[in-house]
Protein backbone atom coordinates (compact mmCIF):
# COMPACT_ATOMS: atom_id res chain seq x y z
CA PRO A 1 -15.95 32.40 -10.57
CA ASP A 2 -15.06 33.39 -7.04
CA PRO A 3 -13.51 36.89 -7.29
CA ALA A 4 -11.36 36.17 -4.27
CA ARG A 5 -9.77 33.25 -6.08
CA THR A 6 -9.23 34.50 -9.62
CA GLY A 7 -6.47 36.37 -11.32
CA ARG A 8 -3.73 35.40 -8.88
CA PRO A 9 -0.50 33.88 -10.17
CA VAL A 10 -0.20 30.22 -9.24
CA GLY A 11 3.28 28.88 -8.83
CA GLY A 12 4.94 31.70 -10.73
CA TYR A 13 4.24 29.99 -14.06
CA GLY A 14 3.75 33.26 -15.92
CA ALA A 15 0.79 35.62 -16.08
CA GLY A 16 -1.10 33.51 -13.57
CA ASP A 17 -3.92 31.05 -13.44
CA ASP A 18 -7.60 31.55 -12.73
CA TRP A 19 -9.22 29.46 -10.03
CA TRP A 20 -12.88 28.65 -10.58
CA ARG A 21 -15.41 27.18 -8.20
CA ALA A 22 -18.86 25.76 -8.88
CA GLU A 23 -21.50 23.91 -6.88
CA VAL A 24 -22.67 20.53 -8.13
CA THR A 25 -25.65 18.60 -6.79
CA PRO A 26 -24.94 14.90 -7.38
CA VAL A 27 -27.87 12.58 -7.95
CA ASN A 28 -25.87 9.33 -7.88
CA PRO A 29 -23.38 7.88 -5.38
CA VAL A 30 -20.67 8.36 -8.03
CA THR A 31 -20.97 11.21 -10.50
CA ARG A 32 -18.53 11.36 -13.41
CA TYR A 33 -17.60 14.70 -14.89
CA ARG A 34 -15.21 16.29 -17.38
CA PHE A 35 -14.46 19.73 -18.80
CA LEU A 36 -15.27 20.83 -22.34
CA LEU A 37 -12.74 23.40 -23.53
CA GLU A 38 -13.17 25.71 -26.48
CA THR A 39 -9.68 26.31 -27.87
CA THR A 40 -8.28 28.00 -30.95
CA GLY A 41 -7.78 24.51 -32.37
CA GLY A 42 -11.37 23.44 -31.66
CA GLN A 43 -13.07 21.56 -28.86
CA ALA A 44 -11.04 19.51 -26.37
CA TRP A 45 -11.96 17.34 -23.41
CA LEU A 46 -10.11 17.56 -20.09
CA THR A 47 -10.53 14.37 -18.04
CA ALA A 48 -8.62 12.71 -15.24
CA ALA A 49 -6.63 10.94 -17.95
CA GLY A 50 -5.50 14.21 -19.52
CA LEU A 51 -6.37 16.59 -22.35
CA PHE A 52 -7.79 15.11 -25.58
CA ALA A 53 -8.81 16.61 -28.91
CA HIS A 54 -11.08 13.67 -29.72
CA ASP A 55 -14.19 12.18 -28.15
CA LEU A 56 -13.55 9.41 -25.67
CA PRO A 57 -15.50 7.17 -23.26
CA ASP A 58 -16.18 8.24 -19.71
CA SER A 59 -14.01 5.61 -18.00
CA GLY A 60 -11.26 8.19 -17.46
CA ASP A 61 -13.53 10.98 -16.23
CA PHE A 62 -13.15 12.72 -12.90
CA ARG A 63 -15.40 11.27 -10.19
CA LEU A 64 -17.39 12.91 -7.44
CA VAL A 65 -18.01 10.21 -4.81
CA CYS A 66 -20.77 10.52 -2.20
CA HIS A 67 -20.35 7.24 -0.34
CA GLU A 68 -19.35 7.57 3.30
CA PRO A 69 -15.83 9.04 3.18
CA PRO A 70 -12.70 7.39 4.51
CA PRO A 71 -11.39 8.55 7.89
CA ALA A 72 -9.85 12.02 7.63
CA TRP A 73 -6.55 10.84 9.13
CA MET A 74 -5.81 8.32 6.37
CA ALA A 75 -4.86 10.68 3.54
CA GLY A 76 -2.14 12.35 5.60
CA SER A 77 -0.68 9.18 7.10
CA ILE A 78 2.57 7.32 6.46
CA VAL A 79 2.30 3.54 6.92
CA TYR A 80 5.10 1.26 8.11
CA GLN A 81 4.68 -2.44 7.34
CA ILE A 82 5.99 -5.08 9.75
CA PHE A 83 6.30 -8.81 9.15
CA PRO A 84 6.24 -9.84 12.83
CA ASP A 85 8.51 -12.89 12.65
CA ARG A 86 11.37 -10.76 11.26
CA PHE A 87 11.12 -7.35 12.96
CA ALA A 88 12.40 -7.81 16.51
CA ARG A 89 12.53 -10.30 19.39
CA SER A 90 11.91 -9.25 22.96
CA GLY A 91 13.71 -12.26 24.41
CA PRO A 92 15.23 -15.62 23.51
CA MET A 93 13.73 -17.97 20.95
CA PRO A 94 10.79 -20.06 22.20
CA ASP A 95 12.04 -23.37 23.58
CA PRO A 96 10.83 -25.68 22.33
CA ALA A 97 10.02 -24.18 18.95
CA PRO A 98 6.60 -25.01 17.47
CA ALA A 99 6.36 -28.41 15.80
CA TRP A 100 5.97 -26.91 12.31
CA ALA A 101 8.96 -24.58 12.60
CA LEU A 102 12.52 -24.60 11.28
CA PRO A 103 14.34 -22.46 13.89
CA ARG A 104 16.81 -19.92 12.47
CA ASP A 105 19.44 -17.68 14.04
CA TRP A 106 18.43 -14.01 13.69
CA ASP A 107 21.79 -12.62 12.61
CA ARG A 108 23.56 -15.68 11.21
CA ASP A 109 21.11 -17.72 9.12
CA PRO A 110 20.15 -16.14 5.80
CA VAL A 111 16.55 -16.31 4.66
CA ILE A 112 15.71 -19.24 2.39
CA PRO A 113 14.37 -17.48 -0.73
CA SER A 114 12.42 -20.36 -2.28
CA GLY A 115 11.70 -24.07 -2.10
CA PRO A 116 11.30 -26.30 0.97
CA GLY A 117 11.41 -24.53 4.30
CA THR A 118 10.36 -21.06 3.14
CA ALA A 119 7.11 -20.99 5.11
CA GLU A 120 8.59 -22.90 8.06
CA GLN A 121 11.78 -20.89 8.71
CA PHE A 122 11.20 -19.28 12.07
CA TYR A 123 13.18 -16.37 13.56
CA GLY A 124 10.93 -15.69 16.54
CA GLY A 125 10.02 -12.02 16.26
CA ASP A 126 7.20 -10.92 18.57
CA LEU A 127 4.98 -7.93 19.34
CA ASP A 128 6.89 -6.77 22.41
CA GLY A 129 9.90 -6.58 20.11
CA VAL A 130 7.99 -4.10 18.00
CA VAL A 131 7.31 -1.95 21.07
CA ARG A 132 11.05 -1.66 21.68
CA HIS A 133 11.60 0.01 18.32
CA LEU A 134 8.68 2.41 18.07
CA GLY A 135 11.10 5.30 18.39
CA HIS A 136 12.81 4.18 15.18
CA ILE A 137 9.49 3.95 13.34
CA GLU A 138 8.41 7.37 14.56
CA SER A 139 11.76 8.88 13.55
CA LEU A 140 10.98 7.99 9.95
CA GLY A 141 7.83 10.11 10.01
CA ALA A 142 5.53 7.07 10.04
CA ASP A 143 2.42 7.37 12.16
CA THR A 144 0.68 4.07 11.33
CA VAL A 145 1.98 0.52 11.85
CA TYR A 146 0.56 -2.27 9.69
CA LEU A 147 1.16 -5.82 10.94
CA THR A 148 0.86 -8.82 8.66
CA PRO A 149 -1.27 -11.56 10.32
CA ILE A 150 -0.90 -12.21 14.03
CA PHE A 151 -3.32 -15.10 14.54
CA PRO A 152 -2.18 -18.67 15.34
CA ALA A 153 -1.13 -20.64 12.27
CA ARG A 154 1.28 -23.29 11.04
CA SER A 155 3.58 -20.98 9.09
CA ASN A 156 5.78 -17.95 9.65
CA HIS A 157 3.52 -15.75 7.50
CA ARG A 158 0.33 -16.74 9.35
CA TYR A 159 -1.97 -16.32 6.35
CA ASP A 160 -3.22 -19.84 7.13
CA ALA A 161 -5.05 -18.75 10.29
CA ALA A 162 -6.09 -21.54 12.66
CA ASP A 163 -8.07 -19.12 14.82
CA PHE A 164 -9.32 -15.53 14.55
CA ASP A 165 -10.20 -15.21 18.23
CA ARG A 166 -6.75 -14.86 19.78
CA VAL A 167 -3.25 -13.62 19.05
CA ASP A 168 -0.60 -16.26 18.43
CA PRO A 169 1.13 -17.02 21.77
CA LEU A 170 4.43 -17.06 19.84
CA LEU A 171 3.92 -13.32 19.33
CA GLY A 172 3.06 -12.75 23.00
CA GLY A 173 -0.68 -13.39 22.89
CA ASP A 174 -3.54 -10.95 23.38
CA ALA A 175 -1.72 -9.09 26.15
CA ALA A 176 1.21 -8.27 23.85
CA LEU A 177 -1.14 -6.87 21.22
CA ARG A 178 -2.72 -4.67 23.86
CA ARG A 179 0.72 -3.46 25.00
CA LEU A 180 1.67 -2.61 21.44
CA ALA A 181 -1.62 -0.85 20.72
CA ASP A 182 -1.40 1.15 23.94
CA ALA A 183 2.20 2.16 23.20
CA LEU A 184 1.28 3.30 19.69
CA HIS A 185 -1.86 5.13 20.76
CA GLY A 186 0.11 6.81 23.53
CA ARG A 187 2.36 8.28 20.83
CA GLY A 188 -0.61 9.41 18.73
CA MET A 189 0.03 6.59 16.24
CA ARG A 190 -2.29 3.93 14.87
CA LEU A 191 -2.26 0.16 14.35
CA LEU A 192 -3.66 -1.79 11.40
CA GLY A 193 -4.23 -5.55 11.22
CA ASP A 194 -4.23 -7.97 8.31
CA ILE A 195 -7.26 -10.19 7.75
CA THR A 196 -7.75 -13.08 5.30
CA ALA A 197 -11.39 -12.68 4.31
CA ASN A 198 -10.85 -14.96 1.30
CA HIS A 199 -9.77 -18.12 3.16
CA THR A 200 -8.81 -19.66 6.46
CA GLY A 201 -6.15 -22.19 7.28
CA ASP A 202 -7.00 -25.88 7.10
CA ALA A 203 -6.46 -26.11 10.89
CA HIS A 204 -9.16 -23.52 11.59
CA ALA A 205 -12.09 -24.81 13.65
CA TRP A 206 -14.56 -23.70 10.98
CA PHE A 207 -12.86 -25.86 8.39
CA THR A 208 -12.20 -28.87 10.61
CA ALA A 209 -15.90 -28.92 11.46
CA ALA A 210 -16.81 -28.60 7.78
CA VAL A 211 -14.46 -31.32 6.59
CA SER A 212 -15.36 -33.80 9.32
CA ASP A 213 -19.15 -33.70 8.98
CA VAL A 214 -21.09 -33.10 5.75
CA ARG A 215 -24.09 -32.03 7.86
CA ALA A 216 -22.16 -29.43 9.86
CA PRO A 217 -23.39 -25.83 9.43
CA GLU A 218 -19.80 -24.87 8.58
CA ARG A 219 -19.92 -27.08 5.47
CA ASP A 220 -21.60 -24.26 3.54
CA MET A 221 -18.85 -21.85 4.54
CA TYR A 222 -16.49 -23.45 2.02
CA TYR A 223 -16.66 -24.76 -1.55
CA PHE A 224 -16.94 -28.56 -1.47
CA ASP A 225 -17.40 -30.68 -4.60
CA PRO A 226 -20.58 -32.72 -3.93
CA ASP A 227 -19.22 -35.69 -5.89
CA THR A 228 -15.61 -35.94 -4.74
CA GLY A 229 -15.75 -34.13 -1.41
CA ASP A 230 -12.72 -32.10 -2.48
CA TYR A 231 -12.64 -28.40 -1.65
CA GLU A 232 -11.57 -25.20 -3.36
CA SER A 233 -8.46 -23.47 -2.02
CA TRP A 234 -6.41 -20.38 -2.75
CA TRP A 235 -4.36 -21.07 -5.91
CA GLY A 236 -4.60 -24.78 -5.19
CA PHE A 237 -2.80 -24.61 -1.82
CA LYS A 238 -4.86 -27.07 0.20
CA SER A 239 -3.75 -25.49 3.47
CA LEU A 240 -5.80 -22.40 2.48
CA PRO A 241 -9.46 -23.47 1.96
CA LYS A 242 -11.55 -20.76 0.31
CA LEU A 243 -14.51 -19.17 2.07
CA ASN A 244 -17.90 -19.07 0.34
CA TRP A 245 -19.33 -15.55 0.77
CA GLY A 246 -22.70 -16.79 -0.46
CA SER A 247 -23.02 -18.33 3.00
CA PRO A 248 -24.78 -16.18 5.63
CA LEU A 249 -22.64 -17.89 8.25
CA VAL A 250 -19.43 -16.64 6.60
CA ARG A 251 -20.80 -13.11 6.55
CA ASP A 252 -21.88 -13.22 10.17
CA ARG A 253 -18.69 -14.78 11.51
CA MET A 254 -16.29 -12.58 9.54
CA ARG A 255 -18.18 -9.51 10.71
CA GLN A 256 -17.77 -10.75 14.28
CA VAL A 257 -14.02 -11.19 13.73
CA LEU A 258 -13.54 -7.56 12.76
CA THR A 259 -15.72 -6.18 15.53
CA ARG A 260 -13.98 -8.40 18.08
CA TRP A 261 -10.68 -6.61 17.51
CA THR A 262 -12.02 -3.07 17.59
CA GLY A 263 -9.85 -1.23 20.08
CA PRO A 264 -6.36 -2.58 19.47
CA PHE A 265 -6.74 -2.15 15.71
CA ASP A 266 -7.58 1.13 13.98
CA GLY A 267 -8.44 -0.64 10.74
CA TRP A 268 -7.47 -3.46 8.42
CA ARG A 269 -5.63 -4.39 5.29
CA VAL A 270 -7.56 -7.19 3.57
CA ASP A 271 -5.45 -9.94 2.04
CA VAL A 272 -6.21 -10.89 -1.60
CA ALA A 273 -9.23 -8.62 -1.45
CA ASN A 274 -9.74 -8.89 -5.21
CA MET A 275 -10.42 -12.64 -4.82
CA THR A 276 -12.62 -12.35 -1.76
CA GLY A 277 -16.19 -13.44 -2.53
CA ARG A 278 -15.33 -14.51 -6.08
CA PHE A 279 -15.40 -18.04 -7.44
CA GLY A 280 -16.70 -19.11 -10.81
CA ALA A 281 -20.00 -17.34 -11.44
CA ASP A 282 -20.17 -16.16 -7.82
CA ASP A 283 -19.22 -12.53 -7.28
CA HIS A 284 -19.99 -11.27 -3.79
CA ASN A 285 -16.92 -9.04 -3.60
CA HIS A 286 -18.67 -5.69 -3.37
CA GLU A 287 -21.24 -7.02 -0.91
CA ALA A 288 -18.46 -8.44 1.28
CA ALA A 289 -16.48 -5.21 1.18
CA ALA A 290 -19.50 -3.09 2.11
CA LEU A 291 -20.62 -5.48 4.85
CA LEU A 292 -17.19 -5.62 6.48
CA ARG A 293 -16.63 -1.87 6.25
CA ARG A 294 -19.96 -1.23 7.95
CA ALA A 295 -18.87 -3.53 10.78
CA LEU A 296 -15.99 -1.18 11.55
CA PRO A 297 -16.33 1.79 13.89
CA PRO A 298 -16.17 5.34 12.53
CA GLY A 299 -12.57 6.33 11.87
CA ALA A 300 -11.33 2.83 10.99
CA ALA A 301 -9.31 2.27 7.80
CA PHE A 302 -10.15 -0.46 5.29
CA VAL A 303 -7.57 -1.07 2.54
CA ALA A 304 -7.72 -3.80 -0.10
CA GLU A 305 -4.79 -5.78 -1.43
CA HIS A 306 -4.94 -5.89 -5.22
CA ASN A 307 -1.91 -6.69 -7.36
CA HIS A 308 -3.16 -5.24 -10.64
CA ASP A 309 -6.13 -3.02 -11.66
CA ALA A 310 -8.35 -2.39 -8.64
CA SER A 311 -10.50 0.31 -10.21
CA SER A 312 -13.64 -1.81 -10.68
CA ASP A 313 -13.68 -2.56 -6.93
CA LEU A 314 -13.14 1.01 -5.72
CA ASP A 315 -15.51 3.98 -5.44
CA ARG A 316 -18.25 1.75 -4.13
CA ASP A 317 -19.22 1.55 -0.48
CA GLY A 318 -16.46 -0.79 0.65
CA TRP A 319 -12.68 -0.52 0.34
CA HIS A 320 -11.27 2.92 1.10
CA GLY A 321 -8.29 2.31 -1.16
CA THR A 322 -5.93 -0.32 -2.47
CA MET A 323 -2.29 -1.33 -2.41
CA ASN A 324 -1.43 0.43 -5.64
CA TYR A 325 1.02 -2.05 -7.18
CA GLY A 326 -0.23 -1.57 -10.74
CA GLY A 327 -0.61 2.20 -10.68
CA PHE A 328 2.52 3.11 -8.72
CA THR A 329 4.95 0.30 -7.92
CA ARG A 330 5.25 -1.13 -11.44
CA PRO A 331 5.70 2.18 -13.31
CA VAL A 332 8.27 3.40 -10.75
CA TRP A 333 10.14 0.09 -10.99
CA SER A 334 10.11 0.10 -14.77
CA TRP A 335 11.49 3.64 -14.91
CA LEU A 336 14.18 3.25 -12.24
CA ARG A 337 15.14 -0.43 -12.56
CA ALA A 338 18.77 -1.47 -12.78
CA GLY A 339 20.29 -2.10 -16.19
CA THR A 340 20.57 -5.79 -15.43
CA LEU A 341 17.79 -7.30 -13.35
CA GLY A 342 17.14 -11.02 -13.32
CA LEU A 343 13.59 -11.07 -11.98
CA GLU A 344 11.27 -13.56 -13.65
CA HIS A 345 7.96 -11.76 -13.09
CA PHE A 346 6.21 -8.82 -11.49
CA LEU A 347 3.59 -10.22 -9.10
CA GLY A 348 2.75 -12.95 -11.59
CA VAL A 349 3.13 -10.85 -14.75
CA PRO A 350 5.76 -12.76 -16.78
CA GLY A 351 8.78 -11.16 -18.35
CA GLY A 352 10.37 -9.60 -15.31
CA VAL A 353 10.29 -5.81 -15.03
CA PRO A 354 10.49 -4.03 -18.41
CA ARG A 355 12.74 -1.01 -18.72
CA ARG A 356 10.63 1.99 -19.76
CA ASP A 357 11.21 5.70 -20.14
CA GLY A 358 9.63 8.56 -18.25
CA LEU A 359 6.90 9.08 -20.83
CA ALA A 360 5.75 5.48 -20.47
CA ALA A 361 5.96 5.65 -16.68
CA LEU A 362 3.87 8.82 -16.65
CA ALA A 363 1.31 7.28 -19.02
CA THR A 364 0.88 4.36 -16.60
CA LEU A 365 0.63 6.59 -13.53
CA ARG A 366 -2.02 8.75 -15.20
CA SER A 367 -3.94 5.86 -16.70
CA PHE A 368 -4.40 4.04 -13.40
CA ALA A 369 -5.15 7.26 -11.49
CA SER A 370 -7.80 8.24 -14.04
CA HIS A 371 -9.78 5.06 -13.42
CA MET A 372 -10.40 5.80 -9.77
CA SER A 373 -11.57 8.87 -7.93
CA TRP A 374 -9.07 11.26 -6.42
CA ARG A 375 -10.49 10.17 -3.08
CA SER A 376 -9.60 6.52 -3.69
CA LEU A 377 -6.18 7.48 -5.04
CA VAL A 378 -5.09 9.49 -2.04
CA HIS A 379 -6.31 6.77 0.34
CA SER A 380 -4.46 4.03 -1.55
CA TRP A 381 -1.04 2.84 -0.45
CA GLN A 382 1.83 3.87 -2.72
CA LEU A 383 4.52 1.30 -2.05
CA LEU A 384 8.00 0.65 -3.40
CA ASP A 385 8.10 -2.90 -2.08
CA SER A 386 6.44 -5.19 0.44
CA HIS A 387 6.72 -8.62 2.03
CA ASP A 388 5.42 -10.04 -1.28
CA THR A 389 7.94 -8.42 -3.65
CA PRO A 390 11.65 -7.95 -4.28
CA ARG A 391 13.19 -5.07 -2.37
CA ILE A 392 13.37 -1.68 -4.07
CA ARG A 393 17.16 -1.64 -3.54
CA THR A 394 17.48 -4.83 -5.59
CA VAL A 395 15.18 -3.50 -8.31
CA THR A 396 17.00 -0.18 -8.69
CA GLY A 397 20.49 -1.58 -8.16
CA SER A 398 21.83 1.59 -6.53
CA ARG A 399 21.28 3.90 -3.60
CA GLU A 400 20.78 6.88 -5.93
CA ARG A 401 17.92 5.37 -7.94
CA HIS A 402 16.45 3.90 -4.75
CA LEU A 403 16.25 7.40 -3.27
CA VAL A 404 14.67 8.86 -6.41
CA ALA A 405 11.98 6.18 -6.05
CA LEU A 406 11.60 7.13 -2.39
CA GLY A 407 11.29 10.78 -3.43
CA LEU A 408 8.41 9.93 -5.77
CA GLN A 409 6.75 7.95 -2.99
CA ALA A 410 7.10 10.92 -0.63
CA THR A 411 5.86 13.59 -3.05
CA LEU A 412 3.17 12.03 -5.28
CA PRO A 413 -0.47 11.71 -4.15
CA GLY A 414 -1.38 8.62 -2.15
CA THR A 415 -0.36 7.15 1.18
CA PRO A 416 3.31 6.10 1.43
CA MET A 417 3.76 2.57 2.75
CA VAL A 418 7.29 1.60 3.80
CA PHE A 419 8.25 -2.05 4.25
CA ALA A 420 10.41 -2.46 7.35
CA GLY A 421 14.07 -2.73 6.39
CA SER A 422 14.00 -0.77 3.15
CA GLU A 423 15.10 2.29 5.12
CA PHE A 424 18.35 0.43 5.76
CA GLY A 425 18.83 -0.47 2.09
CA LEU A 426 18.11 -4.18 2.58
CA THR A 427 17.92 -6.31 -0.56
CA GLY A 428 15.81 -9.26 -1.70
CA VAL A 429 15.04 -10.99 -5.00
CA ASN A 430 11.48 -12.05 -4.12
CA GLY A 431 8.94 -11.76 -1.35
CA GLU A 432 10.40 -14.56 0.77
CA HIS A 433 13.95 -13.32 0.32
CA SER A 434 12.88 -9.78 1.24
CA ARG A 435 11.63 -10.91 4.66
CA THR A 436 15.08 -10.42 6.11
CA PRO A 437 15.35 -10.08 9.91
CA MET A 438 15.95 -6.45 10.79
CA PRO A 439 19.66 -5.63 11.18
CA TRP A 440 19.48 -4.07 14.63
CA ASN A 441 22.73 -5.81 15.58
CA ARG A 442 24.28 -5.97 12.09
CA PRO A 443 25.71 -2.50 11.41
CA ALA A 444 27.33 -3.71 8.19
CA ASP A 445 23.83 -4.36 6.79
CA ARG A 446 22.63 -0.81 7.48
CA ASP A 447 23.19 2.03 5.04
CA PRO A 448 23.22 5.26 7.09
CA ALA A 449 22.79 7.47 4.02
CA THR A 450 19.62 5.63 3.01
CA LEU A 451 18.22 5.83 6.52
CA ALA A 452 18.94 9.56 6.64
CA ALA A 453 17.18 10.04 3.30
CA TYR A 454 14.06 8.22 4.53
CA ARG A 455 13.91 10.48 7.56
CA ASP A 456 14.51 13.54 5.41
CA LEU A 457 12.03 12.82 2.60
CA LEU A 458 9.24 11.38 4.72
CA GLY A 459 9.80 14.23 7.16
CA LEU A 460 9.40 16.64 4.24
CA ARG A 461 6.07 15.05 3.44
CA ARG A 462 4.92 15.44 7.03
CA ARG A 463 5.92 19.11 7.09
CA GLU A 464 4.44 20.21 3.77
CA PRO A 465 0.63 20.35 3.50
CA ALA A 466 0.80 20.36 -0.30
CA LEU A 467 2.47 16.93 -0.29
CA ARG A 468 -0.19 15.46 1.98
CA HIS A 469 -3.31 17.21 0.76
CA GLY A 470 -2.47 19.16 -2.40
CA GLY A 471 -3.50 18.63 -5.99
CA LEU A 472 -1.24 17.37 -8.75
CA ARG A 473 -0.20 19.08 -11.96
CA TRP A 474 2.12 17.26 -14.39
CA LEU A 475 4.47 19.76 -16.02
CA HIS A 476 7.08 17.84 -18.01
CA ALA A 477 8.20 14.33 -18.89
CA ASP A 478 10.98 12.95 -21.04
CA ALA A 479 12.91 9.72 -21.03
CA ASP A 480 14.92 10.55 -17.91
CA CYS A 481 13.01 13.31 -16.13
CA LEU A 482 9.58 13.81 -14.52
CA VAL A 483 8.45 17.21 -13.26
CA PHE A 484 5.21 17.96 -11.44
CA ALA A 485 3.65 20.41 -9.01
CA ARG A 486 1.83 19.64 -5.78
CA GLU A 487 -0.28 22.57 -4.80
CA THR A 488 -2.86 23.94 -2.48
CA TYR A 489 -4.27 27.40 -2.97
CA GLU A 490 -1.70 28.68 -0.47
CA GLU A 491 1.35 26.71 -1.62
CA THR A 492 3.04 25.27 -4.70
CA LEU A 493 5.89 22.79 -4.57
CA LEU A 494 7.74 21.85 -7.75
CA VAL A 495 9.29 18.36 -7.87
CA CYS A 496 11.90 17.23 -10.38
CA ALA A 497 12.88 13.54 -10.44
CA ARG A 498 15.75 12.39 -12.66
CA ARG A 499 17.11 8.93 -13.36
CA ALA A 500 20.07 10.26 -15.41
CA PRO A 501 21.85 13.57 -16.09
CA GLY A 502 19.98 16.13 -18.15
CA ALA A 503 19.60 19.79 -18.99
CA PRO A 504 19.00 22.22 -16.11
CA LEU A 505 15.36 22.76 -15.19
CA ALA A 506 13.94 26.18 -16.12
CA LEU A 507 12.57 27.32 -12.77
CA PRO A 508 10.08 30.05 -11.96
CA ALA A 509 11.80 33.32 -11.09
CA ARG A 510 10.93 32.99 -7.41
CA ALA A 511 11.58 29.42 -6.34
CA ASP A 512 13.44 28.36 -3.21
CA LEU A 513 15.05 24.93 -2.97
CA VAL A 514 13.56 23.08 0.01
CA HIS A 515 14.99 19.64 -0.68
CA ASN A 516 17.74 18.18 -2.82
CA GLY A 517 18.80 14.53 -2.85
CA GLY A 518 20.74 12.01 -4.88
CA ASP A 519 24.02 13.00 -6.51
CA THR A 520 23.32 16.68 -7.05
CA ASN A 521 23.65 19.82 -5.00
CA ASP A 522 22.12 22.31 -7.40
CA GLY A 523 19.26 20.55 -9.20
CA THR A 524 21.09 20.57 -12.54
CA GLY A 525 21.06 16.79 -12.90
CA ASP A 526 24.57 15.36 -12.56
CA GLY A 527 23.04 11.96 -11.80
CA PRO A 528 19.89 10.36 -10.37
CA SER A 529 18.30 12.97 -8.14
CA LEU A 530 15.11 14.39 -6.74
CA SER A 531 14.73 18.09 -5.98
CA VAL A 532 11.83 20.05 -4.51
CA TRP A 533 11.32 23.82 -4.78
CA ARG A 534 8.77 26.04 -3.10
CA VAL A 535 7.41 28.73 -5.40
CA ILE A 536 7.13 31.95 -3.40
CA GLY A 537 5.39 35.23 -3.98
CA ARG A 538 1.91 33.70 -4.19
């Protein structure tokens, strides 16, 4: 024990807690550990999954990770996601529009949510349009902008890249990317790109060479059937031919792509990272992740998209973190969803979004968190929605529950990622429908109270070190209430999230209210609410 750190009351919880410190010399890149407690009731194990009075496997143990750490700036960041075609236009629509496009009026034509035309509807947003609204992004507390793909393609989403060597002229070209990067860096902000390491578009020069000549070197970059000549593609979409990471040429060229854009980009989100390098018996995923991460300069972020359980791909020497849909988005949705919600699936999981109580939501949050290191957890994106999902406002069905979800995003460990437009309370029933053009000139589509809450809660996260860098202690859960502490040695913040009215929270004797949102003014729980107290007298 460190005498300077023992015997002090922590958070005013009673007689006080003892803080212990020990040195560990790891002999492996990842060292699992747990605590054996001798209690009056017998032995118990304390793991990342919780406290257990029975023996259990080590999959939920704490992890000490010695791989090269993520950049220091990532854990304290707030990410703002932009779908470029729908964020802002710097001028009139391109005339003529590209041959593949279905031109749409920014403020008059609603987004087609499904069926023909979804990938072709074109609103004409560009990168100089983003520059015009950096003040809005910064006012939310965000310090990192993540752009979905910006390379030339034959769709509005641009995941079917026809070229990785230049920025789509429809977005303003390479010069516009440089202007955006310079504007962000001048504000002390960062810019992340989106790369499809799993596939290219069928118009990409690599693929056109491969498909036109069986002797071309690029032929081995894809999966071709030697008998039929057919090729493997992402989920059967023939416009997205799958890359073969067993090919040295794929590895070399994809490494060159990432290094080429060092400067404008401060890191990458990797599309369908869980599928990258995997096909049949082939599994080059971890090799690909490590190779690409090593191609990045020091200080660059590297985040993997994964819709479900990413734990087997983390804590290696590749991805710094994941988009935590399974371990954050789904449990928050299931706890705060509207009473009636007609969604058919959750990112491919059938049955819509189940309605679950706080105990079930907490069990999911803890289960997923226990299968990755704390380091991977805090560098993973905690998101309420994205360009691939329904909007959080649609899921919750009300401003009040939406803001409780936002409060959890702002106060739990992990990196908040905000999808552009959710701060205005925009709605959407699926990913396509959620890609609504920003309502800069549609005041009726902006909810000022929601915008104010985003600035307030994300601003709270920026101000409070315990919310950005503190530990987590779960204190209480019932059907309608979750209570936890975020704490550093110097500070303890208590957070109480409610989805429905309940009994008043028994607070420590010396606790000052530092935030209160939702329907309540006193933290007693008259409706959905989120309150934060600072425990003083430490």
